[in-house]
Short mmCIF file of C-alpha atoms and ligand atoms in Angstrom, two decimals:
data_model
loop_
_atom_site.label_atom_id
_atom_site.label_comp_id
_atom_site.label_asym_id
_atom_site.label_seq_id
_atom_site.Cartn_x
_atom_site.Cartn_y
_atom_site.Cartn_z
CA UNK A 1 -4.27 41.31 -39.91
CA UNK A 2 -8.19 41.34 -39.28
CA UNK A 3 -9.45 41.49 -35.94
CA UNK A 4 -11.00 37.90 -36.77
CA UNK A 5 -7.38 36.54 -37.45
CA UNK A 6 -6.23 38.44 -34.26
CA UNK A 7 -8.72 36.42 -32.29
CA UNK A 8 -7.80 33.27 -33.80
CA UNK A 9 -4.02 34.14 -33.13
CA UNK A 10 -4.64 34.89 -29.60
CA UNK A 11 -7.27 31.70 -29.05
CA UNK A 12 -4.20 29.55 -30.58
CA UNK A 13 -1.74 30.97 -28.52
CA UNK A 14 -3.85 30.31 -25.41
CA UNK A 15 -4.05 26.66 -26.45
CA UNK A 16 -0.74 25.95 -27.09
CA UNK A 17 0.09 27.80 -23.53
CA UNK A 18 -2.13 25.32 -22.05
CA UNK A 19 -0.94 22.53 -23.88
CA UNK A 20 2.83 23.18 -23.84
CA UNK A 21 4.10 25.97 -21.38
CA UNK A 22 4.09 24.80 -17.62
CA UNK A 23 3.87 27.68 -16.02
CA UNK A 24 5.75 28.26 -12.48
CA UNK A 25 3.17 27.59 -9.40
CA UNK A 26 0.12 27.24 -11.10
CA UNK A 27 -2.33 24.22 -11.06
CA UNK A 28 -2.49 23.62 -15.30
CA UNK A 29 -5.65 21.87 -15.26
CA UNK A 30 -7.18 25.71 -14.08
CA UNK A 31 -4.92 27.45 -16.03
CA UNK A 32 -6.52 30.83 -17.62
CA UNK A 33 -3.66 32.08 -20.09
CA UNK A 34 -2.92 35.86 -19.98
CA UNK A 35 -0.64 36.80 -22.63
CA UNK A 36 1.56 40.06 -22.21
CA UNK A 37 2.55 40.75 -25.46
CA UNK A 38 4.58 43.70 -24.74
CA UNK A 39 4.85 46.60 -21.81
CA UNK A 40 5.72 50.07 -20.69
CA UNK A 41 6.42 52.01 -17.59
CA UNK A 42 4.37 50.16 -14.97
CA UNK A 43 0.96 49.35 -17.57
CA UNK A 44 1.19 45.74 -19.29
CA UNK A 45 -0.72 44.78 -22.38
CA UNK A 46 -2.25 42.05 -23.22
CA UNK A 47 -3.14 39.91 -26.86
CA UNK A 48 -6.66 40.96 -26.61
CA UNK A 49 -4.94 45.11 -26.06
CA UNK A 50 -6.33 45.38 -22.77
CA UNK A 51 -3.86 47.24 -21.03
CA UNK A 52 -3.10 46.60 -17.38
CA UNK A 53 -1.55 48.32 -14.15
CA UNK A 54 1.41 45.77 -13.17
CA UNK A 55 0.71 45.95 -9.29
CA UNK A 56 3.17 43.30 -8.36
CA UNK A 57 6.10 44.19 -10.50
CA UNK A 58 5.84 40.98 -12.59
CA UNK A 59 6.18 39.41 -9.39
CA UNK A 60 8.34 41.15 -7.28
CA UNK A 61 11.54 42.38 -9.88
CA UNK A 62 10.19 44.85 -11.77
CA UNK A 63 11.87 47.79 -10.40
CA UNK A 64 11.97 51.24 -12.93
CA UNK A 65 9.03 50.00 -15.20
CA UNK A 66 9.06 47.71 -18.19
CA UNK A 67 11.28 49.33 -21.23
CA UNK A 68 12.90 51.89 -19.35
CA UNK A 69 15.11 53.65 -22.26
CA UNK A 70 17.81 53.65 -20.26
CA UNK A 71 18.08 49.99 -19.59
CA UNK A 72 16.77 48.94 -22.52
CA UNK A 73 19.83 50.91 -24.74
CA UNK A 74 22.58 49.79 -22.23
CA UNK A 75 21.69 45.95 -23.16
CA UNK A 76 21.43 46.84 -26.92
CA UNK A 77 25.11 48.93 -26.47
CA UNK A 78 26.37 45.71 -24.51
CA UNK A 79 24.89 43.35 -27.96
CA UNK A 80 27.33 45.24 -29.66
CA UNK A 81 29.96 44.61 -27.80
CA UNK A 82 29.38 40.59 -26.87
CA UNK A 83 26.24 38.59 -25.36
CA UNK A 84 28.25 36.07 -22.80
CA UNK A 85 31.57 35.84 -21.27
CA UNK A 86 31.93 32.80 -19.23
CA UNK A 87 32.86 33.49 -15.49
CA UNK A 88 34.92 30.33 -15.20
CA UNK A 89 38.61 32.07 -15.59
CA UNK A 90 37.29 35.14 -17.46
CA UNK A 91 36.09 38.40 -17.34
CA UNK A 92 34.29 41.08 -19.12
CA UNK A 93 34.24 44.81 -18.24
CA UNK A 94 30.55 45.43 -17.62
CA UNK A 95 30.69 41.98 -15.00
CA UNK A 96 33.93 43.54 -13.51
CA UNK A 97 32.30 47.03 -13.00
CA UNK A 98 28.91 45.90 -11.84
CA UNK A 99 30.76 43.50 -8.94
CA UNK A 100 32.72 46.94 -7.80
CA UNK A 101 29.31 48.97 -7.80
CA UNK A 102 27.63 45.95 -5.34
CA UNK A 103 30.66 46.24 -2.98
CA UNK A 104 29.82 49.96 -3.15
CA UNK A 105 26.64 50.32 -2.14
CA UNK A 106 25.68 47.13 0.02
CA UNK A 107 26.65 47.12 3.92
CA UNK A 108 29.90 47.76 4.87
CA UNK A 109 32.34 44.75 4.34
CA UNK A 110 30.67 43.12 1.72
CA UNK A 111 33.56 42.54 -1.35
CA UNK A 112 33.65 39.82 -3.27
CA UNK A 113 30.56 38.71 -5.65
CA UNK A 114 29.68 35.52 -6.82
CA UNK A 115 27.46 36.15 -9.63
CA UNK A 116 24.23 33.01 -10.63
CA UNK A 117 21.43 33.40 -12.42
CA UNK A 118 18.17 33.27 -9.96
CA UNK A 119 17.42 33.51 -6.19
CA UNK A 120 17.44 30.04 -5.33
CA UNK A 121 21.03 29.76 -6.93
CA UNK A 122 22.14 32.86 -4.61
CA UNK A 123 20.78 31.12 -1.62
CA UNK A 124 22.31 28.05 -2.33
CA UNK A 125 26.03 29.60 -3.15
CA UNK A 126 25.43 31.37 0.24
CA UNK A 127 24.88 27.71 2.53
CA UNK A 128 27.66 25.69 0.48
CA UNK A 129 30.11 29.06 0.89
CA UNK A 130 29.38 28.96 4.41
CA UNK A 131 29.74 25.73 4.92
CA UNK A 132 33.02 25.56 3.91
CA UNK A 133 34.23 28.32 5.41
CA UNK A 134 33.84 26.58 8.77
CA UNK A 135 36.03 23.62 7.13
CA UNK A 136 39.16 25.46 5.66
CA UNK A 137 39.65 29.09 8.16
CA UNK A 138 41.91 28.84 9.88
CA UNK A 139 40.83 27.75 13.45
CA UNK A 140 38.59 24.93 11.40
CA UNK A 141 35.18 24.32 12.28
CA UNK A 142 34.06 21.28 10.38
CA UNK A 143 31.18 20.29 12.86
CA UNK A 144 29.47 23.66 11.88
CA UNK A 145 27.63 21.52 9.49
CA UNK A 146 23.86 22.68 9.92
CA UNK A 147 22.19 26.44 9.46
CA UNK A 148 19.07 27.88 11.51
CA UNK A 149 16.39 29.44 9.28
CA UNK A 150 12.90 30.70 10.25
CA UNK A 151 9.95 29.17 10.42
CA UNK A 152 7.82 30.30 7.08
CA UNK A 153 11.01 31.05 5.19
CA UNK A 154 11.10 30.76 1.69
CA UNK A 155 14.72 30.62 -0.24
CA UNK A 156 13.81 29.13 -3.41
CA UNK A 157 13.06 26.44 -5.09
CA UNK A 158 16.35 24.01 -5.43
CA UNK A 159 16.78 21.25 -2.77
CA UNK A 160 19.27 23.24 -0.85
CA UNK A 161 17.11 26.33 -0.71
CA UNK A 162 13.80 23.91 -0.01
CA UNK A 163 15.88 22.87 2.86
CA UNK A 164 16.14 26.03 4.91
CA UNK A 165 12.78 26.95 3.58
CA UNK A 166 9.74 26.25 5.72
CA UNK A 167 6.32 27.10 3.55
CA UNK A 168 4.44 23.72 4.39
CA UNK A 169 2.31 23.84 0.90
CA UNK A 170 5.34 24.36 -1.02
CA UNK A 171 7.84 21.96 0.96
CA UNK A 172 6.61 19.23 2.66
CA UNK A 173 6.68 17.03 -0.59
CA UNK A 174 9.98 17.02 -0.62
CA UNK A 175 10.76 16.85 2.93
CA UNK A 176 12.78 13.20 2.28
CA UNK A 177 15.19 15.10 0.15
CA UNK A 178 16.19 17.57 2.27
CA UNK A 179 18.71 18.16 5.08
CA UNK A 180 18.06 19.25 8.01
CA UNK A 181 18.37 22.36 9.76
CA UNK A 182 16.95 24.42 13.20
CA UNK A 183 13.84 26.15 12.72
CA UNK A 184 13.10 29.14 14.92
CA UNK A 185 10.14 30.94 15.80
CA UNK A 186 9.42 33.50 12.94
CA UNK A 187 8.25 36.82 14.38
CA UNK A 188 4.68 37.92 13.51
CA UNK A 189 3.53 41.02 14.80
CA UNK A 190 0.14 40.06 13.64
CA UNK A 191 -0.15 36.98 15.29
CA UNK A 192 1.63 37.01 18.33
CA UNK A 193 1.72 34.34 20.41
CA UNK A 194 -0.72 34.57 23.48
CA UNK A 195 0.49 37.00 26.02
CA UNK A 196 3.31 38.52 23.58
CA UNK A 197 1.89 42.16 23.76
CA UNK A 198 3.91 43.92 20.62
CA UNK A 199 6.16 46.10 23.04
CA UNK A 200 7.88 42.47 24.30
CA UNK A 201 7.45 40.82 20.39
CA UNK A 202 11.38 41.53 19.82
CA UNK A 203 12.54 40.11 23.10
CA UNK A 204 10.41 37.16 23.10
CA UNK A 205 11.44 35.94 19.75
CA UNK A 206 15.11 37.12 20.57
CA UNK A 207 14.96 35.32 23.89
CA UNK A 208 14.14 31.91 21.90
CA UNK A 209 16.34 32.55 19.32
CA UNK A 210 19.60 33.07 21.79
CA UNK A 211 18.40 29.71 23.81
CA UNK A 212 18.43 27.88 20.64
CA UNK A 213 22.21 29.36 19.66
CA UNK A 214 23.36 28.76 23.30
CA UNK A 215 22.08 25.27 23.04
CA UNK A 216 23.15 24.47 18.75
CA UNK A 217 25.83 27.52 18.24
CA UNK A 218 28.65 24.60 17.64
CA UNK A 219 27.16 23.11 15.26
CA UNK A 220 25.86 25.42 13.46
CA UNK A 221 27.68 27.20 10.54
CA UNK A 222 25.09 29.65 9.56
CA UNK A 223 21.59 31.31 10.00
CA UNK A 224 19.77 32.56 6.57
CA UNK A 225 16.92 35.02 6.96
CA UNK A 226 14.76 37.41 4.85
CA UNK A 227 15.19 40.44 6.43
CA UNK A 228 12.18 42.56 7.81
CA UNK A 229 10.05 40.65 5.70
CA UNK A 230 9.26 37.23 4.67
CA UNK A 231 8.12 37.30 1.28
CA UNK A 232 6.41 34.17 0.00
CA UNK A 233 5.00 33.14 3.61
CA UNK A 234 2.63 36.08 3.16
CA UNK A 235 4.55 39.13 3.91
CA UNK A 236 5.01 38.75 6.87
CA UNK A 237 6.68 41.79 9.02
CA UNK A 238 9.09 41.52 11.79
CA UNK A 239 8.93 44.40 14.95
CA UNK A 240 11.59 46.59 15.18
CA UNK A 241 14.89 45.99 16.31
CA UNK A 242 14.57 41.93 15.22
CA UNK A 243 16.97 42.09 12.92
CA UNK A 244 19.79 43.85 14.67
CA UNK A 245 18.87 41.49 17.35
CA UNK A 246 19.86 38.86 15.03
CA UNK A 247 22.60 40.11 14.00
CA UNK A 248 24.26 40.65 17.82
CA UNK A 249 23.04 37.30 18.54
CA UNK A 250 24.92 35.11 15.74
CA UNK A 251 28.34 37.48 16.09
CA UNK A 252 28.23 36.43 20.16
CA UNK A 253 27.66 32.76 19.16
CA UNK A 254 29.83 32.48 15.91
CA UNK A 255 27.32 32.07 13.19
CA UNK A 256 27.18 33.68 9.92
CA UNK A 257 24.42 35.72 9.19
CA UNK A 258 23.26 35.41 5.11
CA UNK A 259 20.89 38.09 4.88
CA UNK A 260 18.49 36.96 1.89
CA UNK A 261 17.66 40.75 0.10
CA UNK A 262 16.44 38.70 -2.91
CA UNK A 263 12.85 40.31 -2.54
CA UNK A 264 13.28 43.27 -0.47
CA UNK A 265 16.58 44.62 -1.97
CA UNK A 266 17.11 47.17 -4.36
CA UNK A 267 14.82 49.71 -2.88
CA UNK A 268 11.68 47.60 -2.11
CA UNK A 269 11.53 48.71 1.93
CA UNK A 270 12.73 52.45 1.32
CA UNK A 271 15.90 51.87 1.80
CA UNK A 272 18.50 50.37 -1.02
CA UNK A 273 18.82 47.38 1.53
CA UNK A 274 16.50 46.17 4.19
CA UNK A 275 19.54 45.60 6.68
CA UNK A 276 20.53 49.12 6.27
CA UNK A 277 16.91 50.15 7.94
CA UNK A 278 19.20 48.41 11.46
CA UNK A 279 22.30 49.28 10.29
CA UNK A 280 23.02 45.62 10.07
CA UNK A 281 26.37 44.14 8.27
CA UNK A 282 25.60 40.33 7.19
CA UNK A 283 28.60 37.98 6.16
CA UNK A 284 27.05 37.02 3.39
CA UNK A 285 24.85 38.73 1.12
CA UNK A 286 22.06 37.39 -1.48
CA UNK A 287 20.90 39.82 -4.09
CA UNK A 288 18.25 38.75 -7.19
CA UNK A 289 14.77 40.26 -8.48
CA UNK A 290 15.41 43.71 -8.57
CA UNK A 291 18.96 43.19 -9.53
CA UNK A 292 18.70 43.79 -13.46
CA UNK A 293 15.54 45.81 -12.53
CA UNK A 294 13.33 42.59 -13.49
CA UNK A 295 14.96 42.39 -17.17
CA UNK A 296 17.00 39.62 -16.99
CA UNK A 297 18.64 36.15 -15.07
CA UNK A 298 21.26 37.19 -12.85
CA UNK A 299 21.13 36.89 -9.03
CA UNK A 300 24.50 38.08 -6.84
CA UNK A 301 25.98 36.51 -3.39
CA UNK A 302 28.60 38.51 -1.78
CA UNK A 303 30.33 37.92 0.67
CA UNK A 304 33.12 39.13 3.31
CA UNK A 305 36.98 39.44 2.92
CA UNK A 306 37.23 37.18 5.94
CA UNK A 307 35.22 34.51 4.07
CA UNK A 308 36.94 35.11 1.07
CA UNK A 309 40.37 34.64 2.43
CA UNK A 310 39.71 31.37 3.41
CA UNK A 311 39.25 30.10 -0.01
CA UNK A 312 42.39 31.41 -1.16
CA UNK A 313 45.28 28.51 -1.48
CA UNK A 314 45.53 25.68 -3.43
CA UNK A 315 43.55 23.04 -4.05
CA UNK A 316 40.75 22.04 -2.52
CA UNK A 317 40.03 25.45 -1.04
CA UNK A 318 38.49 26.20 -4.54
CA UNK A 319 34.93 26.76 -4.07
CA UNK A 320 33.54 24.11 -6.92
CA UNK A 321 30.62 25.95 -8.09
CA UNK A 322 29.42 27.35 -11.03
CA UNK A 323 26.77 28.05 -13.63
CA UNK A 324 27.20 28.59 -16.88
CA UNK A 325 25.88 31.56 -17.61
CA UNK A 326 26.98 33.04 -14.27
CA UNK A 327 27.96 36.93 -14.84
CA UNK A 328 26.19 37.47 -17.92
CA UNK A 329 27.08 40.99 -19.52
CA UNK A 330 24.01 41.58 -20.96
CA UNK A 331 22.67 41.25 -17.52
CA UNK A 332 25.24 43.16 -15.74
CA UNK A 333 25.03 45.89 -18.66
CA UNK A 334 21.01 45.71 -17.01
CA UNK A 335 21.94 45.81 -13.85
CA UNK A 336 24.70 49.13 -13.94
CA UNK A 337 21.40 50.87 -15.34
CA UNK A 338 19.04 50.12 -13.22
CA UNK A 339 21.67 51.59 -10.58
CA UNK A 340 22.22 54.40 -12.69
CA UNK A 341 18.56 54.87 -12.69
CA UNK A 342 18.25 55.11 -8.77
CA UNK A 343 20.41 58.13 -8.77
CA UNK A 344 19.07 60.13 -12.16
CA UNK A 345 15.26 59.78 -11.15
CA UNK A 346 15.82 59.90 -7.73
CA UNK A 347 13.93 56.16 -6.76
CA UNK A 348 13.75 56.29 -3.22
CA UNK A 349 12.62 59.59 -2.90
CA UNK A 350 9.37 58.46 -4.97
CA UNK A 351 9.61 54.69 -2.49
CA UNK A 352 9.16 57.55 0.68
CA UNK A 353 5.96 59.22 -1.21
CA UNK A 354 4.39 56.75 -2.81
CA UNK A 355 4.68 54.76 0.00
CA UNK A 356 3.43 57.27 2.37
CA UNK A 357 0.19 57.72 -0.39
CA UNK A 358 -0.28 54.04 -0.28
CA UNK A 359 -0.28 54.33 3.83
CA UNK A 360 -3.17 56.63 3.77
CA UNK A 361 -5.24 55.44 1.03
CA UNK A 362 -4.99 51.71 2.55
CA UNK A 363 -6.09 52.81 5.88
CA UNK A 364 -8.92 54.95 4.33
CA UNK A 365 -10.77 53.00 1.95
CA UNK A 366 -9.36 49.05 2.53
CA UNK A 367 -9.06 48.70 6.27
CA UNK A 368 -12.57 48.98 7.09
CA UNK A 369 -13.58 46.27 5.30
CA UNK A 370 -15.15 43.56 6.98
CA UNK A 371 -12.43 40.49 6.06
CA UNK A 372 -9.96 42.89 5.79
CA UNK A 373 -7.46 41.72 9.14
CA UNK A 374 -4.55 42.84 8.83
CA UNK A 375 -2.47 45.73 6.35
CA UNK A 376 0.93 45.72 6.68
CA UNK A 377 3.68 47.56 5.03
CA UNK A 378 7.28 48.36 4.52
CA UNK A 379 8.12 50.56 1.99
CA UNK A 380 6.25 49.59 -1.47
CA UNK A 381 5.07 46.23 -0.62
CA UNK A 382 1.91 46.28 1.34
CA UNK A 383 -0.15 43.18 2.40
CA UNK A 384 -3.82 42.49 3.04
CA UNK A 385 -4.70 39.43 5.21
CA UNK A 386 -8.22 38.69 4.49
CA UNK A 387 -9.62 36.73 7.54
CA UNK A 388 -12.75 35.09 8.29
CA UNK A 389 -13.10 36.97 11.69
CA UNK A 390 -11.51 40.15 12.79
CA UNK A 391 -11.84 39.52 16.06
CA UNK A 392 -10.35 36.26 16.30
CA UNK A 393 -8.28 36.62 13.51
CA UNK A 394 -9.59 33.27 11.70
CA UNK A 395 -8.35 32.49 7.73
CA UNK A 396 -10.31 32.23 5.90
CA UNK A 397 -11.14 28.91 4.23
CA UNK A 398 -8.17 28.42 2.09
CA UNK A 399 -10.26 26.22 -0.93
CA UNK A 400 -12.73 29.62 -1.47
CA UNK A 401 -10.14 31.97 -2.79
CA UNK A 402 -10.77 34.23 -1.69
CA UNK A 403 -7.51 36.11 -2.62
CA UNK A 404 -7.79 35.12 -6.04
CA UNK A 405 -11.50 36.42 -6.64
CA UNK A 406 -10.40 39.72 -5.41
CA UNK A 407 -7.45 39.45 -7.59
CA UNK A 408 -9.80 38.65 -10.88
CA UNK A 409 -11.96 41.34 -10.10
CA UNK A 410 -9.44 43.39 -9.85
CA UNK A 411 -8.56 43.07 -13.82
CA UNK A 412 -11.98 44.63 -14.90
CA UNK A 413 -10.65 47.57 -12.86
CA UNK A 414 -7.39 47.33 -15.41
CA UNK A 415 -5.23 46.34 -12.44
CA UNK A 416 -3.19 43.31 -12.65
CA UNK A 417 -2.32 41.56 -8.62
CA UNK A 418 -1.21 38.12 -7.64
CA UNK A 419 -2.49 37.44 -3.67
CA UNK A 420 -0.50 34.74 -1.84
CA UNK A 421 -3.61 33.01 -0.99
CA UNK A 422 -5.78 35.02 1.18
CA UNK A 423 -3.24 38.04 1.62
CA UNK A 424 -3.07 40.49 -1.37
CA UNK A 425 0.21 42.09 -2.34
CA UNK A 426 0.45 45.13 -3.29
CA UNK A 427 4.35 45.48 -4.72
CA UNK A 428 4.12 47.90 -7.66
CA UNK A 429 7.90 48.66 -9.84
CA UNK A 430 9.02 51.70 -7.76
CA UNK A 431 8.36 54.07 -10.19
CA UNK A 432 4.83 53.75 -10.09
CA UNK A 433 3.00 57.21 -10.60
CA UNK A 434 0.58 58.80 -8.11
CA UNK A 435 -2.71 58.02 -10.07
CA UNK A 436 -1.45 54.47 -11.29
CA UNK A 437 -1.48 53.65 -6.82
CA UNK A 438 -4.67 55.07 -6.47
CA UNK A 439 -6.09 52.98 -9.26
CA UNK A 440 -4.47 49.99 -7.87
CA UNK A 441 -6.10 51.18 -4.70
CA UNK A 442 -9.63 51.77 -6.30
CA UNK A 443 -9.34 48.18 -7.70
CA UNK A 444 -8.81 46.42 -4.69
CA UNK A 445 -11.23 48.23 -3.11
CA UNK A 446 -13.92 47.23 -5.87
CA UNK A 447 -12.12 43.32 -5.91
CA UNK A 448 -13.70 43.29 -2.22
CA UNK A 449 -16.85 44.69 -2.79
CA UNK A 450 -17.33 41.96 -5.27
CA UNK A 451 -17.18 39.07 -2.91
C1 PLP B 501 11.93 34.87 -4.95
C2 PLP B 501 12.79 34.59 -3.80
C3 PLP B 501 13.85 33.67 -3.90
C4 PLP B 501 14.07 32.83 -5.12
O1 PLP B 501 14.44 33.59 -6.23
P1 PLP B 501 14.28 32.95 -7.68
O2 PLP B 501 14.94 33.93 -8.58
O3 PLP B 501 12.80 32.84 -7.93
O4 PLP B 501 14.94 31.63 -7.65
C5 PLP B 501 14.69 33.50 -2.82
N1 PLP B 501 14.51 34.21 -1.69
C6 PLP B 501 13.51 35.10 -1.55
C7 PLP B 501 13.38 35.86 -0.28
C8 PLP B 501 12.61 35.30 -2.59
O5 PLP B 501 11.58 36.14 -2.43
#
């Protein structure tokens, strides 16, 4: 091909991308294509060649880098063997093996694995198993009918998931669809409530939360959080000792805890699971980006022998849910690597340094920047809250974005990032090299000298 009919191939492409893929939360009519036409380690490349740091991980599930050899030949071994198995009164042995690996290594009591294929799905396995726990255990609890959830919480995108979700831009369209459920304060150590010094942040939001329970607890069957941090809302970070708080809290008023690990699991926070950082054990588990290391569709709830009991009988103690490709082997085959990989090259040993690099270099060369409010981090997933005053901790005015001119900026520096409006993410696959950071780091800083 000529580099003439490599233009005209890429300018085609862009047109038909405009004209026929709608892409995931993006406005179309403003819609600048960027075609990845293939990838390695953490550097994507686009039509045009340009070549481009992947600083959020292909949002958020990237995990050992794009065609890790390792993951890439246990999907082509498991093409040999066979592409789909359905879970619906079958197995496979790559489905069967991955599902004893997760009750391995998650939190103590976690068994039994209900495999989907995306977050949402997880999430929404997780309320309808809950749910009907209350109706067939023993001692029944059918008037545990509702869940608490946190204010800013994002689950997903399905109508159950929107439910116990709470970002207004995203949600309040749909808000005649939905069920309802008890909102609670979500902590924000960044913007505390007035007279909420950061020593008394746990307390205060653990105070409200145990009024609520003492008041709803009979009512309701579970409470769904993102543990330490809440993802989509803008990263936002929870003090210490919150989650264990939780955790006490809905064991001394009955309540399940789902523990939503679909963007901080698998290594994200420095640990293989954020609840291990309070040695928390949920009742219900939901596990999805990382989870095939960002290769493919599968997302995991697990959940509790004490759960699981209950749906064992006849009947209607089934739990009537499903997807079709639920399980997938090639996924699973995706997902035993990408454990595998933890272990060979050591992943959370380069989460602790990198992390630790990304610490310093934030707090040297980003923090002093005048809109720069707030950088917070946990692990490998830093945020920047660009505000409008320092001081007063003002946003900025959401229709400049901000965000998103840093974020173009950013590409000329051969850095690719995706801001949740005025906070920028940093969220890099874990394998991420020392010099790739600092040039993620150098970009950002040059996206804010820009504005
Ligand atoms: C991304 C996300 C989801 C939804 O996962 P999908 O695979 O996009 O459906 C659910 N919960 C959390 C915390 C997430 O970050």
């Amino acid at each position: 091909m000529t580099s003439q009919d490599e233009f005209s191939d890429a300018q085609q492409l862009a047109d038909w991308d405009r004209e026929h893929v709608w892409h995931a939360f993006t406005q179309m009519q403003d819609y600048e294509p960027l075609i990845v036409t293939h990838a390695s380690g953490c550097v994507l490349t686009d039509i045009e060649g340009r070549e481009l740091i992947d600083g959020v991980s292909s949002v958020w599930c990237n995990v050992h880098g794009h065609r890790h050899p390792v993951i890439d030949s246990a999907i082509r071994e498991q093409l040999n063997k066979v592409a789909h198995v359905t879970s619906l009164g079958m197995s496979n042995p790559t489905t069967i093996e991955l599902a004893r690996r997760l009750a391995e290594i998650t939190p103590d009591g976690l068994e039994h694995t209900f495999f989907s294929g995306d977050g949402a799905s997880s999430v929404e396995v997780a309320l309808k198993m809950a749910f009907q726990y209350w109706h067939q255990r023993e001692d029944p609890r059918p008037q545990k009918n509702t869940y608490i959830a946190l204010g800013s919480a994002y689950h997903g995108d399905t109508l159950g998931s929107v439910s116990v979700g709470g970002v207004a831009r995203f949600h309040e369209m749909f808000e005649p669809l939905l069920f309802n459920v008890i909102r609670v304060d979500n902590p924000n150590t960044y913007r505390l409530p007035e007279g909420v010094s950061a020593t008394d942040a746990t307390a205060y939001y653990l105070d409200k939360l145990e009024s609520t329970l003492a008041t709803h607890h009979q009512q309701v069957a579970a409470m769904v959080i993102e543990p330490l941090v809440q993802g989509a809302a803008g990263l936002i970070m929870q003090p210490e000792g919150y989650l264990r708080g939780v955790r006490e809290l809905t064991r001394k008023y009955d309540v399940l805890l789902i523990a939503d690990e679909v963007a901080v699991g698998f290594g994200r926070t420095g640990k293989m699971f954020a609840c291990e950082h309070e040695s928390v054990n949920p009742d219900i588990m939901c596990l999805a980006k990382g989870l095939t290391g960002g290769y493919l569709a599968m997302s995991a709830t697990i959940a509790t022998t004490e759960i699981w009991n209950t749906f064992l009988g006849s009947g209607l103690k089934t739990f009537y849910h499903g997807h079709t490709y639920a399980g997938n082997p090639l996924a699973a085959a995706a997902a035993l690597a990408t454990l595998d990989i933890f272990h060979d090259e050591a992943t959370l040993e380069n989460v602790a340094t990198r992390s630790q690099e990304l610490r310093e270099a934030l707090e040297t060369r980003i923090a002093s920047h005048p809109l720069v409010g707030n950088i917070r981090q946990r692990g490998l997933i830093a945020a920047i809250e660009l505000v409008a005053d320092k001081a007063t901790k003002d946003p900025l005015n959401a229709t400049l974005g901000t965000g998103y001119k840093v974020c173009q900026a950013a590409l000329d520096k051969g850095v690719w990032l995706r801001p949740l409006r005025d906070t920028l993410v940093i969220m890099p696959p874990l394998s991420i090299n020392q010099q790739q950071l600092q040039q993620i780091v150098d970009a950002v800083d040059y996206g804010l000298n820009q504005l």
